[in-house]
Amino acid sequence: MAGTLRKRDRQQAILAELHASPSIRISELAQRFDVVTETIRRDLDELGEQGLLSRTYGGAAGPPLDLEPSLDDRYRTKVDQRSAIARAVPGLLRHGDTIMIDAGATTIYVARRLAAEMKALTVITTSFGVASALAVNPGIRVIVCPGEFDRADGGVGGPDTLAYLRKFNPAYAIIGASKIDANGPSDENSMSAWNKRVMIERAGAVILVADHSKFEQAALEHVCALEELDYLVTDGAPSPQFAAMLKRADVVVKVGEL
């Protein structure tokens, strides 16, 4: 019986319904789950506070448009920009390096380019997409971290992932970000943000890959200070003001050719 669903299961079912319908009504949900309307109203309020939906009069609509889109959606957008960034990364590395690579759309593009150009790399990654992209090159050793699968980023995270990452001493960490401003990179995904922090902690140098549309903006969770980055690889030059901030933080900006 629908009314016997636990709160968490009921809220997941509500979110699933929002993927199928542009909007939902409290009265219809109450009937479907065999609960009082006040229970549904509390569910919608909680989900709204988490940014998972938008509350409307008498119901709710899908998440705000500025939420982080799914990995597949991101991967299929900004193809030229991501490809330009990816082409600029191999020049920063050496054959035989040990590196870490973060989960995300742009890092998959980077992994594809590394597979095409690099030899004898050892890559520790949290991303299944990155691992698959590198697997076509038999000369690259790929180590995939354990952990809880995160659908949003197509990789793993959580305590097991962080503990595993701390076992390694890579020459470089290649990470993405949702946004970057004077305070440093930030991310919409908390699990991903923690992965990035540990990669930064362990790596000899940090390469942030991010297209120029993410500049001078902040996402939900701060990852690190600008000073903790060594390189910013992007597709377009930052504004003079932001470029000056990056220079003061000793971040080398490398712009890939479109």
mmCIF file of C-alpha atoms in Angstrom, residues 73-233:
data_model
loop_
_atom_site.group_PDB
_atom_site.id
_atom_site.type_symbol
_atom_site.label_atom_id
_atom_site.label_comp_id
_atom_site.label_asym_id
_atom_site.label_seq_id
_atom_site.Cartn_x
_atom_site.Cartn_y
_atom_site.Cartn_z
ATOM 1 C CA ASP A 73 23.368 16.521 -20.390
ATOM 2 C CA ARG A 74 26.605 18.331 -19.542
ATOM 3 C CA TYR A 75 28.733 15.978 -21.613
ATOM 4 C CA ARG A 76 26.679 16.704 -24.737
ATOM 5 C CA THR A 77 26.998 20.476 -24.371
ATOM 6 C CA LYS A 78 29.973 22.828 -24.927
ATOM 7 C CA VAL A 79 31.687 20.157 -27.020
ATOM 8 C CA ASP A 80 34.083 22.606 -28.726
ATOM 9 C CA GLN A 81 34.980 24.306 -25.441
ATOM 10 C CA ARG A 82 35.600 21.050 -23.577
ATOM 11 C CA SER A 83 37.629 19.682 -26.490
ATOM 12 C CA ALA A 84 39.811 22.811 -26.535
ATOM 13 C CA ILE A 85 40.458 22.462 -22.810
ATOM 14 C CA ALA A 86 41.299 18.781 -23.207
ATOM 15 C CA ARG A 87 43.834 19.471 -25.959
ATOM 16 C CA ALA A 88 45.711 21.852 -23.669
ATOM 17 C CA VAL A 89 46.167 19.429 -20.761
ATOM 18 C CA PRO A 90 48.700 16.851 -22.081
ATOM 19 C CA GLY A 91 51.342 19.570 -22.460
ATOM 20 C CA LEU A 92 51.360 19.998 -18.680
ATOM 21 C CA LEU A 93 52.091 16.332 -17.989
ATOM 22 C CA ARG A 94 54.974 13.941 -18.585
ATOM 23 C CA HIS A 95 54.862 10.367 -19.822
ATOM 24 C CA GLY A 96 54.987 8.065 -16.814
ATOM 25 C CA ASP A 97 53.302 10.464 -14.381
ATOM 26 C CA THR A 98 50.888 9.316 -11.692
ATOM 27 C CA ILE A 99 47.801 11.518 -11.640
ATOM 28 C CA MET A 100 44.337 11.739 -10.102
ATOM 29 C CA ILE A 101 41.319 12.695 -12.172
ATOM 30 C CA ASP A 102 38.027 13.941 -10.785
ATOM 31 C CA ALA A 103 34.559 12.951 -12.028
ATOM 32 C CA GLY A 104 32.668 15.276 -14.365
ATOM 33 C CA ALA A 105 31.939 16.042 -18.000
ATOM 34 C CA THR A 106 35.069 18.028 -18.856
ATOM 35 C CA THR A 107 37.392 15.527 -17.188
ATOM 36 C CA ILE A 108 36.024 12.796 -19.474
ATOM 37 C CA TYR A 109 37.068 14.901 -22.463
ATOM 38 C CA VAL A 110 40.491 15.293 -20.848
ATOM 39 C CA ALA A 111 40.757 11.535 -20.299
ATOM 40 C CA ARG A 112 39.977 10.866 -23.957
ATOM 41 C CA ARG A 113 42.769 13.229 -25.016
ATOM 42 C CA LEU A 114 45.239 11.674 -22.554
ATOM 43 C CA ALA A 115 44.397 8.230 -23.908
ATOM 44 C CA ALA A 116 45.235 9.474 -27.398
ATOM 45 C CA GLU A 117 48.510 11.212 -26.560
ATOM 46 C CA MET A 118 50.101 9.945 -23.349
ATOM 47 C CA LYS A 119 52.142 6.864 -22.458
ATOM 48 C CA ALA A 120 52.717 4.923 -19.256
ATOM 49 C CA LEU A 121 50.441 7.033 -17.059
ATOM 50 C CA THR A 122 49.021 5.714 -13.803
ATOM 51 C CA VAL A 123 45.612 7.287 -13.212
ATOM 52 C CA ILE A 124 43.591 7.123 -9.993
ATOM 53 C CA THR A 125 40.030 8.223 -10.650
ATOM 54 C CA THR A 126 36.629 8.422 -9.024
ATOM 55 C CA SER A 127 34.915 8.496 -12.427
ATOM 56 C CA PHE A 128 33.636 5.508 -14.390
ATOM 57 C CA GLY A 129 33.525 7.681 -17.516
ATOM 58 C CA VAL A 130 37.159 8.680 -17.106
ATOM 59 C CA ALA A 131 38.173 5.048 -16.519
ATOM 60 C CA SER A 132 36.338 3.920 -19.656
ATOM 61 C CA ALA A 133 37.901 6.683 -21.757
ATOM 62 C CA LEU A 134 41.411 5.736 -20.611
ATOM 63 C CA ALA A 135 40.870 1.999 -21.048
ATOM 64 C CA VAL A 136 41.400 2.216 -24.822
ATOM 65 C CA ASN A 137 45.109 2.876 -24.195
ATOM 66 C CA PRO A 138 46.743 -0.332 -22.877
ATOM 67 C CA GLY A 139 49.766 1.687 -21.775
ATOM 68 C CA ILE A 140 47.751 3.577 -19.156
ATOM 69 C CA ARG A 141 47.184 1.934 -15.794
ATOM 70 C CA VAL A 142 43.763 2.847 -14.393
ATOM 71 C CA ILE A 143 42.882 2.562 -10.699
ATOM 72 C CA VAL A 144 39.200 3.125 -9.888
ATOM 73 C CA CYS A 145 38.323 4.172 -6.350
ATOM 74 C CA PRO A 146 35.744 2.289 -4.264
ATOM 75 C CA GLY A 147 32.726 4.072 -2.822
ATOM 76 C CA GLU A 148 29.080 4.962 -3.185
ATOM 77 C CA PHE A 149 27.968 5.599 -6.765
ATOM 78 C CA ASP A 150 26.881 9.178 -7.445
ATOM 79 C CA ARG A 151 24.562 9.428 -10.459
ATOM 80 C CA ALA A 152 25.017 13.182 -10.735
ATOM 81 C CA ASP A 153 28.744 12.912 -11.491
ATOM 82 C CA GLY A 154 28.994 9.359 -12.808
ATOM 83 C CA GLY A 155 31.521 8.361 -10.176
ATOM 84 C CA VAL A 156 31.963 7.364 -6.561
ATOM 85 C CA GLY A 157 32.294 9.224 -3.293
ATOM 86 C CA GLY A 158 31.936 8.899 0.452
ATOM 87 C CA PRO A 159 34.241 7.804 3.311
ATOM 88 C CA ASP A 160 35.665 4.757 1.494
ATOM 89 C CA THR A 161 36.569 6.887 -1.517
ATOM 90 C CA LEU A 162 38.294 9.554 0.567
ATOM 91 C CA ALA A 163 40.271 6.975 2.548
ATOM 92 C CA TYR A 164 41.387 5.274 -0.670
ATOM 93 C CA LEU A 165 42.465 8.549 -2.303
ATOM 94 C CA ARG A 166 44.659 9.315 0.713
ATOM 95 C CA LYS A 167 46.797 6.234 -0.046
ATOM 96 C CA PHE A 168 48.376 7.847 -3.116
ATOM 97 C CA ASN A 169 50.917 10.577 -3.878
ATOM 98 C CA PRO A 170 50.164 11.735 -7.444
ATOM 99 C CA ALA A 171 52.203 14.301 -9.322
ATOM 100 C CA TYR A 172 49.015 16.040 -10.454
ATOM 101 C CA ALA A 173 45.324 16.196 -9.645
ATOM 102 C CA ILE A 174 43.029 17.165 -12.524
ATOM 103 C CA ILE A 175 39.732 18.457 -11.191
ATOM 104 C CA GLY A 176 36.651 20.205 -12.506
ATOM 105 C CA ALA A 177 34.314 22.662 -10.788
ATOM 106 C CA SER A 178 30.824 24.071 -11.153
ATOM 107 C CA LYS A 179 32.076 27.672 -10.717
ATOM 108 C CA ILE A 180 35.205 29.629 -9.819
ATOM 109 C CA ASP A 181 35.639 33.124 -8.398
ATOM 110 C CA ALA A 182 38.062 35.132 -6.255
ATOM 111 C CA ASN A 183 37.551 32.694 -3.375
ATOM 112 C CA GLY A 184 38.449 29.678 -5.498
ATOM 113 C CA PRO A 185 36.554 26.831 -7.176
ATOM 114 C CA SER A 186 33.180 25.672 -5.871
ATOM 115 C CA ASP A 187 30.818 22.821 -6.646
ATOM 116 C CA GLU A 188 27.101 22.042 -6.530
ATOM 117 C CA ASN A 189 27.791 18.455 -5.448
ATOM 118 C CA SER A 190 29.003 18.025 -1.860
ATOM 119 C CA MET A 191 30.319 14.490 -2.392
ATOM 120 C CA SER A 192 32.316 15.663 -5.382
ATOM 121 C CA ALA A 193 33.620 18.670 -3.453
ATOM 122 C CA TRP A 194 35.101 16.363 -0.803
ATOM 123 C CA ASN A 195 36.766 14.219 -3.463
ATOM 124 C CA LYS A 196 38.378 17.327 -4.923
ATOM 125 C CA ARG A 197 39.651 18.496 -1.534
ATOM 126 C CA VAL A 198 41.432 15.208 -0.874
ATOM 127 C CA MET A 199 42.893 15.105 -4.393
ATOM 128 C CA ILE A 200 44.241 18.625 -3.838
ATOM 129 C CA GLU A 201 45.644 17.570 -0.469
ATOM 130 C CA ARG A 202 47.539 14.615 -1.967
ATOM 131 C CA ALA A 203 48.763 16.020 -5.284
ATOM 132 C CA GLY A 204 52.049 17.725 -6.024
ATOM 133 C CA ALA A 205 50.236 20.176 -8.326
ATOM 134 C CA VAL A 206 46.592 20.888 -9.135
ATOM 135 C CA ILE A 207 45.107 21.484 -12.585
ATOM 136 C CA LEU A 208 41.585 22.911 -12.691
ATOM 137 C CA VAL A 209 39.751 22.423 -15.990
ATOM 138 C CA ALA A 210 36.807 24.802 -16.427
ATOM 139 C CA ASP A 211 35.279 26.708 -19.332
ATOM 140 C CA HIS A 212 35.120 30.505 -19.163
ATOM 141 C CA SER A 213 31.345 30.599 -18.518
ATOM 142 C CA LYS A 214 32.067 29.439 -14.943
ATOM 143 C CA PHE A 215 34.295 32.401 -14.098
ATOM 144 C CA GLU A 216 33.506 34.945 -11.367
ATOM 145 C CA GLN A 217 30.603 32.944 -9.965
ATOM 146 C CA ALA A 218 30.134 30.786 -6.872
ATOM 147 C CA ALA A 219 28.343 27.453 -6.529
ATOM 148 C CA LEU A 220 26.902 25.840 -3.402
ATOM 149 C CA GLU A 221 30.047 24.487 -1.733
ATOM 150 C CA HIS A 222 33.502 26.061 -1.612
ATOM 151 C CA VAL A 223 36.294 23.625 -2.527
ATOM 152 C CA CYS A 224 39.586 25.434 -1.924
ATOM 153 C CA ALA A 225 41.333 28.797 -2.138
ATOM 154 C CA LEU A 226 42.668 30.071 -5.463
ATOM 155 C CA GLU A 227 46.184 29.753 -4.039
ATOM 156 C CA GLU A 228 45.810 25.965 -3.849
ATOM 157 C CA LEU A 229 45.514 25.744 -7.643
ATOM 158 C CA ASP A 230 48.584 25.630 -9.878
ATOM 159 C CA TYR A 231 46.956 25.742 -13.311
ATOM 160 C CA LEU A 232 43.627 26.820 -14.733
ATOM 161 C CA VAL A 233 43.031 25.285 -18.156
#
